[in-house]
PDB file of C-alpha atoms in Angstrom:
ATOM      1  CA  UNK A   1     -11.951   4.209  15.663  1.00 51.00           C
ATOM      2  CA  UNK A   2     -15.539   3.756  14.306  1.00 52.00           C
ATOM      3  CA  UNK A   3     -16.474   1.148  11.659  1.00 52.00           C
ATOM      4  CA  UNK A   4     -19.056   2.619   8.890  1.00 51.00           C
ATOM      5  CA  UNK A   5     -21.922   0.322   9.014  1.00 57.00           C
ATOM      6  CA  UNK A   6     -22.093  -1.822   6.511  1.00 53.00           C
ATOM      7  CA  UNK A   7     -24.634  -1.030   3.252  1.00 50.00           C
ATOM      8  CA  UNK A   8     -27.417  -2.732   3.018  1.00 56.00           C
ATOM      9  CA  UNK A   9     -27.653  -3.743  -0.601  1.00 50.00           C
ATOM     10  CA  UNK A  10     -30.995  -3.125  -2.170  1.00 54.00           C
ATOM     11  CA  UNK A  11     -32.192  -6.311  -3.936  1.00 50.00           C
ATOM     12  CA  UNK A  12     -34.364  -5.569  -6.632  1.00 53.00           C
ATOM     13  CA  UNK A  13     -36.896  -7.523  -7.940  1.00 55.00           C
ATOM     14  CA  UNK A  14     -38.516  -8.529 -11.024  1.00 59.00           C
ATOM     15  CA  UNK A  15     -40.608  -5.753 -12.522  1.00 76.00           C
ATOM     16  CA  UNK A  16     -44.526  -6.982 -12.579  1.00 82.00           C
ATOM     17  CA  UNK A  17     -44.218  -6.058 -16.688  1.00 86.00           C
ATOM     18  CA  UNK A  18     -41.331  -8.384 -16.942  1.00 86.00           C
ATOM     19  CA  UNK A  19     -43.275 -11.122 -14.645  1.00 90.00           C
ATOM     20  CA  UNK A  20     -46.206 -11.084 -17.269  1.00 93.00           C
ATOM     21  CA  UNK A  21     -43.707 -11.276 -19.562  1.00 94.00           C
ATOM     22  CA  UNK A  22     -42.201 -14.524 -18.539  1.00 95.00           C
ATOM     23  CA  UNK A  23     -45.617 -15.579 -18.051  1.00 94.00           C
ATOM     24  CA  UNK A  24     -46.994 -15.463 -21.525  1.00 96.00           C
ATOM     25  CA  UNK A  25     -43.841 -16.231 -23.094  1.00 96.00           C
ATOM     26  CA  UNK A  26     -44.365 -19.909 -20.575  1.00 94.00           C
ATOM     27  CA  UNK A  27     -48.333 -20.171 -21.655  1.00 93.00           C
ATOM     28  CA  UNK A  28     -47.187 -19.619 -25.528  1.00 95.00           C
ATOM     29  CA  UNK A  29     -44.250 -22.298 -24.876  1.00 93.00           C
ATOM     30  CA  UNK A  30     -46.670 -24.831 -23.663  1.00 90.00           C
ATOM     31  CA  UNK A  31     -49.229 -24.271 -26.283  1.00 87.00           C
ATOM     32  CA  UNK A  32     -47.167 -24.799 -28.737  1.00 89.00           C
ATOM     33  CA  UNK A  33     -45.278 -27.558 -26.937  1.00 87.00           C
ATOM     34  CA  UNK A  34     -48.409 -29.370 -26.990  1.00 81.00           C
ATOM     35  CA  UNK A  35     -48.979 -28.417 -30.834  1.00 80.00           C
ATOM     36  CA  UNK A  36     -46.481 -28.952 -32.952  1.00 82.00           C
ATOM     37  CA  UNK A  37     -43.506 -30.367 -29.972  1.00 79.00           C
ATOM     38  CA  UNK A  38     -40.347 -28.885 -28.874  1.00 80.00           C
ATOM     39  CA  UNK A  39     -38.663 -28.431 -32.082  1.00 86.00           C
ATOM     40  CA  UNK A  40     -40.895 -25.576 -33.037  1.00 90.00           C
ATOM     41  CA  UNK A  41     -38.921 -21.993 -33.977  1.00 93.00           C
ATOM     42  CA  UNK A  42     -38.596 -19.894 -30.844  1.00 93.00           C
ATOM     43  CA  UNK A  43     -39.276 -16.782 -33.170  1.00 94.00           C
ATOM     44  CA  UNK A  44     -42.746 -18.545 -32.923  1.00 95.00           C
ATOM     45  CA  UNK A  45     -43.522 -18.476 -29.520  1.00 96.00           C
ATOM     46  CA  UNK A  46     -42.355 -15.015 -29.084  1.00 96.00           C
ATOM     47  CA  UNK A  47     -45.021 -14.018 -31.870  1.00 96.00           C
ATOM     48  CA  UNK A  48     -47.702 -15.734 -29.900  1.00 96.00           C
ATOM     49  CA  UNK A  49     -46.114 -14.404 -25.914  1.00 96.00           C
ATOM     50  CA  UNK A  50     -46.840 -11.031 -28.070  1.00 96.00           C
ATOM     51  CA  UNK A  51     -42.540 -10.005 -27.138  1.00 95.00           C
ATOM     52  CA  UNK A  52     -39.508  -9.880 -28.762  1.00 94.00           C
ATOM     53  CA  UNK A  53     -37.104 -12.852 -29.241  1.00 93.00           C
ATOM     54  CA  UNK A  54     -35.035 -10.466 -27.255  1.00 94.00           C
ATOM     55  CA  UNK A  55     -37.586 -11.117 -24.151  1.00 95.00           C
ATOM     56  CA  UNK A  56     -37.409 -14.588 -24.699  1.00 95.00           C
ATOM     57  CA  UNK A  57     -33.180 -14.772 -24.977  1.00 93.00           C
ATOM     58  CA  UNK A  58     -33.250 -12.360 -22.081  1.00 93.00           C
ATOM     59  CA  UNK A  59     -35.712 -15.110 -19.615  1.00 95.00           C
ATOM     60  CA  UNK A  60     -33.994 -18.424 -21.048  1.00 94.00           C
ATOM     61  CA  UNK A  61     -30.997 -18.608 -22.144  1.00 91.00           C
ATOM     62  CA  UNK A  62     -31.628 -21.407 -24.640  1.00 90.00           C
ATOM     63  CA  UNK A  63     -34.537 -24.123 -25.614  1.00 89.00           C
ATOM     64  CA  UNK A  64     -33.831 -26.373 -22.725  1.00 88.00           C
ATOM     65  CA  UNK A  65     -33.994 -23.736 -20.098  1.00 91.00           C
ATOM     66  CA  UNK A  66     -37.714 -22.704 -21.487  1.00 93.00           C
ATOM     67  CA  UNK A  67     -38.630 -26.562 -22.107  1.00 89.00           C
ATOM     68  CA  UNK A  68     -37.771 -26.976 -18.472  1.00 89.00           C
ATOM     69  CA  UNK A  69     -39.679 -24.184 -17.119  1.00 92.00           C
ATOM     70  CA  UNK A  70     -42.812 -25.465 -18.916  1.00 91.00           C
ATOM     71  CA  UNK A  71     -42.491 -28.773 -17.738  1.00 88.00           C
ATOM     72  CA  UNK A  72     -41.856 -28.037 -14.298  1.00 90.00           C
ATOM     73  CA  UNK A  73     -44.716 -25.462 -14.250  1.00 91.00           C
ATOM     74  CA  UNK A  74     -47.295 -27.944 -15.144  1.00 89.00           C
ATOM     75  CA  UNK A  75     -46.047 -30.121 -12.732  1.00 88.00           C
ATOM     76  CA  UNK A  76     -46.269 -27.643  -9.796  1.00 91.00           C
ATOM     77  CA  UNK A  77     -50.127 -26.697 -11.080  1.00 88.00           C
ATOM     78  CA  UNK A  78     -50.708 -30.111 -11.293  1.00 87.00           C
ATOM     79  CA  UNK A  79     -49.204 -30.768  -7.534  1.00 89.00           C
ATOM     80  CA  UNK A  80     -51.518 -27.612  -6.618  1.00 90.00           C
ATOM     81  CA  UNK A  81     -54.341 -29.260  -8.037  1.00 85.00           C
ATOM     82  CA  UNK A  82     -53.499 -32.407  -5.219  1.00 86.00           C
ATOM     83  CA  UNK A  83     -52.577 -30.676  -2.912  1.00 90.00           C
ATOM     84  CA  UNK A  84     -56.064 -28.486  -2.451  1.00 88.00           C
ATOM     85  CA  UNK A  85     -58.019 -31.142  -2.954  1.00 84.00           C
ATOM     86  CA  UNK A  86     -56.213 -33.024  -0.295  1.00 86.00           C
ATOM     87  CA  UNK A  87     -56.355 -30.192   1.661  1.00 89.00           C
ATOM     88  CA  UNK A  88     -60.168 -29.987   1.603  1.00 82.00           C
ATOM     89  CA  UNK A  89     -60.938 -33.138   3.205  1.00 78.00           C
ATOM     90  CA  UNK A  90     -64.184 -34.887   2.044  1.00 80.00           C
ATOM     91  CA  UNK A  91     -64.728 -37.697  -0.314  1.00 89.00           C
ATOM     92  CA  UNK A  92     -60.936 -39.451  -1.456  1.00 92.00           C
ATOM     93  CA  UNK A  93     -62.251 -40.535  -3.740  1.00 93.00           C
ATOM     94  CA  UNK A  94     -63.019 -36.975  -5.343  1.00 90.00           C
ATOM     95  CA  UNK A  95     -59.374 -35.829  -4.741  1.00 89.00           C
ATOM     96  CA  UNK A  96     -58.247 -38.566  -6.785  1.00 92.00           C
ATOM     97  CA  UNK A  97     -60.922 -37.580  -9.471  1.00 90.00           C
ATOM     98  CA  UNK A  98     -59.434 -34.244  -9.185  1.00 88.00           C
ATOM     99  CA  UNK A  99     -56.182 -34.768  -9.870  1.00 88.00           C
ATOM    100  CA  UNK A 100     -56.632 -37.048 -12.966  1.00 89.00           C
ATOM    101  CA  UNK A 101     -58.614 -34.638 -14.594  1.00 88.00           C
ATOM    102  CA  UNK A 102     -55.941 -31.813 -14.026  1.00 86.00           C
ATOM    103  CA  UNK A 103     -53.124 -34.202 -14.825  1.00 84.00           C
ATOM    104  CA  UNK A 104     -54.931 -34.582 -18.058  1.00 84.00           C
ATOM    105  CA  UNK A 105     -55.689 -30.783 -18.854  1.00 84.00           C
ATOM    106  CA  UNK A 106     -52.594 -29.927 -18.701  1.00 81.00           C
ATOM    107  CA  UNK A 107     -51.190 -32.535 -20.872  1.00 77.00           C
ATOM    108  CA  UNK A 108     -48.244 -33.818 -19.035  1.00 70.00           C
ATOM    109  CA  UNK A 109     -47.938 -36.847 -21.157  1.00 68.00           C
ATOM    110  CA  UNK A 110     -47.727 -34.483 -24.202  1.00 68.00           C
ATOM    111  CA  UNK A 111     -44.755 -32.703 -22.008  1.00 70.00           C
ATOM    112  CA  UNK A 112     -42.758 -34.240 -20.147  1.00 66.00           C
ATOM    113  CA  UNK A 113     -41.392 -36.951 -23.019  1.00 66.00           C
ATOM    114  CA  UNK A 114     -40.062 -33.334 -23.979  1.00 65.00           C
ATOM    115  CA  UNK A 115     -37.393 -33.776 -21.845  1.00 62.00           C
ATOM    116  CA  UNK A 116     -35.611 -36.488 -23.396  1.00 59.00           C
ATOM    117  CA  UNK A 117     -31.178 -37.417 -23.599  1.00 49.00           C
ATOM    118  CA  UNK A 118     -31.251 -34.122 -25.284  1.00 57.00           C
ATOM    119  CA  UNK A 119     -31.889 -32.608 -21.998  1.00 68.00           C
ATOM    120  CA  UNK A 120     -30.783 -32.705 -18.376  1.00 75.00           C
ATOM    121  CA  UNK A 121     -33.710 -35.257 -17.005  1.00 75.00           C
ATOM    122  CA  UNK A 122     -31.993 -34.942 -13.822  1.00 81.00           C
ATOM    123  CA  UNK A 123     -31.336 -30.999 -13.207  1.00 85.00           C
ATOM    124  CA  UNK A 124     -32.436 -30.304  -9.507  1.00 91.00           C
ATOM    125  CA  UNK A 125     -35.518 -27.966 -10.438  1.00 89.00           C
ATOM    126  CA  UNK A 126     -37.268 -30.938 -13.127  1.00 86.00           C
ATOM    127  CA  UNK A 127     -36.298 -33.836  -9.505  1.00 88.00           C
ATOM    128  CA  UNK A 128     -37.969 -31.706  -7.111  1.00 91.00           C
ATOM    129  CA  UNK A 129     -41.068 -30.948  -9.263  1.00 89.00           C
ATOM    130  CA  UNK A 130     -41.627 -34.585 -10.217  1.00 87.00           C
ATOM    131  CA  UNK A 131     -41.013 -36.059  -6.466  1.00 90.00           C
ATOM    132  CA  UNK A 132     -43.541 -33.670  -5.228  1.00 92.00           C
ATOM    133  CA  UNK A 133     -46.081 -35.166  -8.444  1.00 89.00           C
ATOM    134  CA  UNK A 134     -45.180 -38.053  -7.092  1.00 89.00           C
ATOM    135  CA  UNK A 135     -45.456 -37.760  -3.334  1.00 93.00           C
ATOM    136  CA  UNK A 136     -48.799 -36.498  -3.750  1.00 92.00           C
ATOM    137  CA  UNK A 137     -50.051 -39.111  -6.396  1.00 91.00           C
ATOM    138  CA  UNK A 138     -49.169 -41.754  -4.107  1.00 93.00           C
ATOM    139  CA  UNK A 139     -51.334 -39.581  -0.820  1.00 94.00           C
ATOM    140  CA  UNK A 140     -54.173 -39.515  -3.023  1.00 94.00           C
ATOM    141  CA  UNK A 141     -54.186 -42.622  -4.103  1.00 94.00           C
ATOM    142  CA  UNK A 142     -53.540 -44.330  -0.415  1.00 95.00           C
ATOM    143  CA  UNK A 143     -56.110 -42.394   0.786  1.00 94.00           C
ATOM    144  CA  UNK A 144     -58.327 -43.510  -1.593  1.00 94.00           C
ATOM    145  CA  UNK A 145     -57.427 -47.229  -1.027  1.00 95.00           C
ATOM    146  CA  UNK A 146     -57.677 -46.244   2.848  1.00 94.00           C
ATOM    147  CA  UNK A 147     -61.757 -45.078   2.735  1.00 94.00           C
ATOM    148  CA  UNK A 148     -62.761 -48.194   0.622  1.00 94.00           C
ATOM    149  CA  UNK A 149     -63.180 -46.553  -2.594  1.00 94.00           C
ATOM    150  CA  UNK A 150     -60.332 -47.682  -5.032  1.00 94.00           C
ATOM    151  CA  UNK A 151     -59.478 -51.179  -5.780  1.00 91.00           C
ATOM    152  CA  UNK A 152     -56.067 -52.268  -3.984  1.00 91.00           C
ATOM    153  CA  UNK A 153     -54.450 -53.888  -6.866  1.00 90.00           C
ATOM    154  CA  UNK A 154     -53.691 -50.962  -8.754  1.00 91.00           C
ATOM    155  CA  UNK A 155     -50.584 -49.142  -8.346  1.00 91.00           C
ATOM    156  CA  UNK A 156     -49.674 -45.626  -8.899  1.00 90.00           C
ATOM    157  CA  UNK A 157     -47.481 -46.397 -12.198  1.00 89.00           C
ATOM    158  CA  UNK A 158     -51.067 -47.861 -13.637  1.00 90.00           C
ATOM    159  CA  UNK A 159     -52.743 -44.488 -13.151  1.00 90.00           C
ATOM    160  CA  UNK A 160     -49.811 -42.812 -14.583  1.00 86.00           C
ATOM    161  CA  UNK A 161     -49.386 -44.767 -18.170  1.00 85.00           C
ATOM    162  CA  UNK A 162     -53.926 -44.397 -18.221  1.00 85.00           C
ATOM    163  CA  UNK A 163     -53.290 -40.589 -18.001  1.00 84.00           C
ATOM    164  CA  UNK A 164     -50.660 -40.539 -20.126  1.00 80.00           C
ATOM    165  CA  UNK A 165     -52.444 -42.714 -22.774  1.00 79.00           C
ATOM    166  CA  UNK A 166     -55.387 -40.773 -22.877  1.00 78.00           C
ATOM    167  CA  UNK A 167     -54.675 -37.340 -22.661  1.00 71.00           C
ATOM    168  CA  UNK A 168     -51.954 -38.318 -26.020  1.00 67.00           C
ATOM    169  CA  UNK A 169     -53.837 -38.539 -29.557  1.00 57.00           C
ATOM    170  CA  UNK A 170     -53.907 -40.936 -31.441  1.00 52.00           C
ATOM    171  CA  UNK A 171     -51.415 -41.396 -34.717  1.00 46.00           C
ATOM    172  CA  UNK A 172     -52.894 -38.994 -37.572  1.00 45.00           C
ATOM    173  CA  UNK A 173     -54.942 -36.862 -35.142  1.00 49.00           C
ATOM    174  CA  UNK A 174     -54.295 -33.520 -33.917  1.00 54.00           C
ATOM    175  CA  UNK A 175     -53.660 -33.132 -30.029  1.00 51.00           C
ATOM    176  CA  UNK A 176     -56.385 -30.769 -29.671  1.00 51.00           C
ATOM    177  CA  UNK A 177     -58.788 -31.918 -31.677  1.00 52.00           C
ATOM    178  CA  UNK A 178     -59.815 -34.898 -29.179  1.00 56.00           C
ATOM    179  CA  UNK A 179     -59.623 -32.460 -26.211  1.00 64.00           C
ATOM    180  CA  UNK A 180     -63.441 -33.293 -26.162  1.00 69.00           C
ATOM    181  CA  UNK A 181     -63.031 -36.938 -26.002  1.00 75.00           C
ATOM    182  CA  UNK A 182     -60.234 -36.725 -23.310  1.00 79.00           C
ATOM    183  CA  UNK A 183     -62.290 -36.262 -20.146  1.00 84.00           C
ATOM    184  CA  UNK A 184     -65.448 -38.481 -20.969  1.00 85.00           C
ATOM    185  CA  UNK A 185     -62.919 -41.394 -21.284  1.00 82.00           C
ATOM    186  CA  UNK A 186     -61.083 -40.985 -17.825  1.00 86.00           C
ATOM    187  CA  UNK A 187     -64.215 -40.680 -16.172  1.00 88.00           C
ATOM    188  CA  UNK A 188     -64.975 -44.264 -17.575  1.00 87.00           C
ATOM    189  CA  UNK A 189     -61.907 -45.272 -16.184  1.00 87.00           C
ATOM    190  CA  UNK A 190     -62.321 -43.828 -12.806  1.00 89.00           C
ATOM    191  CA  UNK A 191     -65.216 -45.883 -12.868  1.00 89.00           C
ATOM    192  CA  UNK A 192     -63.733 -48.681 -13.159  1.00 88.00           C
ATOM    193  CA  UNK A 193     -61.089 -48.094 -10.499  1.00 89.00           C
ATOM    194  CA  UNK A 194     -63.883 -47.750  -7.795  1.00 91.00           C
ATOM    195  CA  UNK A 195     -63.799 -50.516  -4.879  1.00 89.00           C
ATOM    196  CA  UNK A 196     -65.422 -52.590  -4.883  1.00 83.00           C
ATOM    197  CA  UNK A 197     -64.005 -53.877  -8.269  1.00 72.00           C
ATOM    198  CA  UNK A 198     -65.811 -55.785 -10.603  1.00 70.00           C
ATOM    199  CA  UNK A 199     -63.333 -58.417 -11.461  1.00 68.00           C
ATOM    200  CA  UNK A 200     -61.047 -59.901  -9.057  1.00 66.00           C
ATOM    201  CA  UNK A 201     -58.041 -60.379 -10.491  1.00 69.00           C
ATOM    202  CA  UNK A 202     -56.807 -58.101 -12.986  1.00 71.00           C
ATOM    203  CA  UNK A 203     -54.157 -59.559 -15.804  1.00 72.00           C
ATOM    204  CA  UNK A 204     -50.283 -59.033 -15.000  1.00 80.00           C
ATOM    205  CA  UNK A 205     -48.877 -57.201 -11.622  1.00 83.00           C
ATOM    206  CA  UNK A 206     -49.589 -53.218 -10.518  1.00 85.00           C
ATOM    207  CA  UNK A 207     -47.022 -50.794 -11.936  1.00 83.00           C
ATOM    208  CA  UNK A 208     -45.075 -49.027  -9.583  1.00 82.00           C
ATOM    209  CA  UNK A 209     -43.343 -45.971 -10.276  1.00 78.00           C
ATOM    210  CA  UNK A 210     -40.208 -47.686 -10.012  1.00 83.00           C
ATOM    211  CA  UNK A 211     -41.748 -50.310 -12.828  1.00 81.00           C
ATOM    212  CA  UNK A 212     -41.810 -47.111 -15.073  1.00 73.00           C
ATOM    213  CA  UNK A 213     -38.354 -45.928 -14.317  1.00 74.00           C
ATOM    214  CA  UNK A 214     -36.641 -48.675 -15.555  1.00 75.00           C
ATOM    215  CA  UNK A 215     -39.495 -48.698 -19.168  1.00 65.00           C
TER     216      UNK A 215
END
């Protein structure tokens, strides 16, 4: 007796309308992340995507599912942003350049306190995508260090709390108001991280990542 074969099941995919959608509705999300912070109406950020709340219900569930998909998405352009520049070769120093800037343009600092004991800091997708920020900070960085060209007594939790300061506005300011400001003043710091250093000894220890883990 013959067995039917079995049915291949047709897995269907997201429609490239419904990808945009997503899209926006993530781009709107972060804007206003960045704006006016989390707590802002989700009614909102469907006006902006340019869909329904129904769109938005329909691609996250609630506000931490579409917090964590903005977070994480800046994260992975901002790994991108490494990665290439890695990936190109050339001066280390550069890639390092590179990925400060980026860090900074997409205003992780202004995101990622987002995810705070209200939310799951420790759901699988939000690890990976800061390990891999991580990983790669710490390759630029060594690299950098390796050619000569950054000073060897700052750590990779010192970059981090620079960015983060800088790219954040000050108290009574809006965020993008100083967007201007925001690159001109990294670049001075940059500076200042080129080998060979200027001053000797700097104040205190390096930061580690682990250092700002346990903040």
């Amino acid at each position: 007796m013959q067995t039917a074969p079995p049915v291949r099941r047709r897995t269907t995919r997201p429609r490239a309308d419904a990808l945009r959608n997503r899209e926006r509705i993530v781009t709107a999300a972060r804007e206003m992340f960045v704006e006016h912070g989390s707590d802002v109406p989700l009614d909102e950020i469907a006006r902006r995507a340019g869909v329904g709340n129904a769109t938005v219900y329909r691609n996250f569930p609630d506000r931490d599912a579409l917090v964590r998909e903005v977070v994480c998405s800046v994260m992975d352009r901002t790994a991108r942003a490494a990665e290439e520049a890695i990936a190109e070769g050339g001066d280390a120093f550069s890639a390092l350049e590179r990925f400060v800037h980026t860090a900074a343009r997409e205003r992780i600092s202004a995101l990622c306190p987002m995810i705070s004991s209200t939310f799951d800091q420790h759901h699988p997708d939000l690890e990976s995508a800061r390990l891999r920020v991580e990983r790669l900070v710490v390759e630029v960085m060594d690299r950098a260090k390796e050619a000569g060209q950054l000073r060897v007594d700052v750590g990779v939790g010192d970059l981090m709390i620079v960015i983060a300061q800088l790219s954040r506005p000050p108290a009574g300011l809006e965020c993008l108001s100083v967007d201007r400001y925001v690159h001109r003043h990294l670049q001075l710091f940059l500076d200042g991280l080129r080998a060979p250093a200027r001053s000797e000894d700097l104040p205190g220890t390096s930061v580690t990542l682990e250092d700002l883990r346990k903040s």
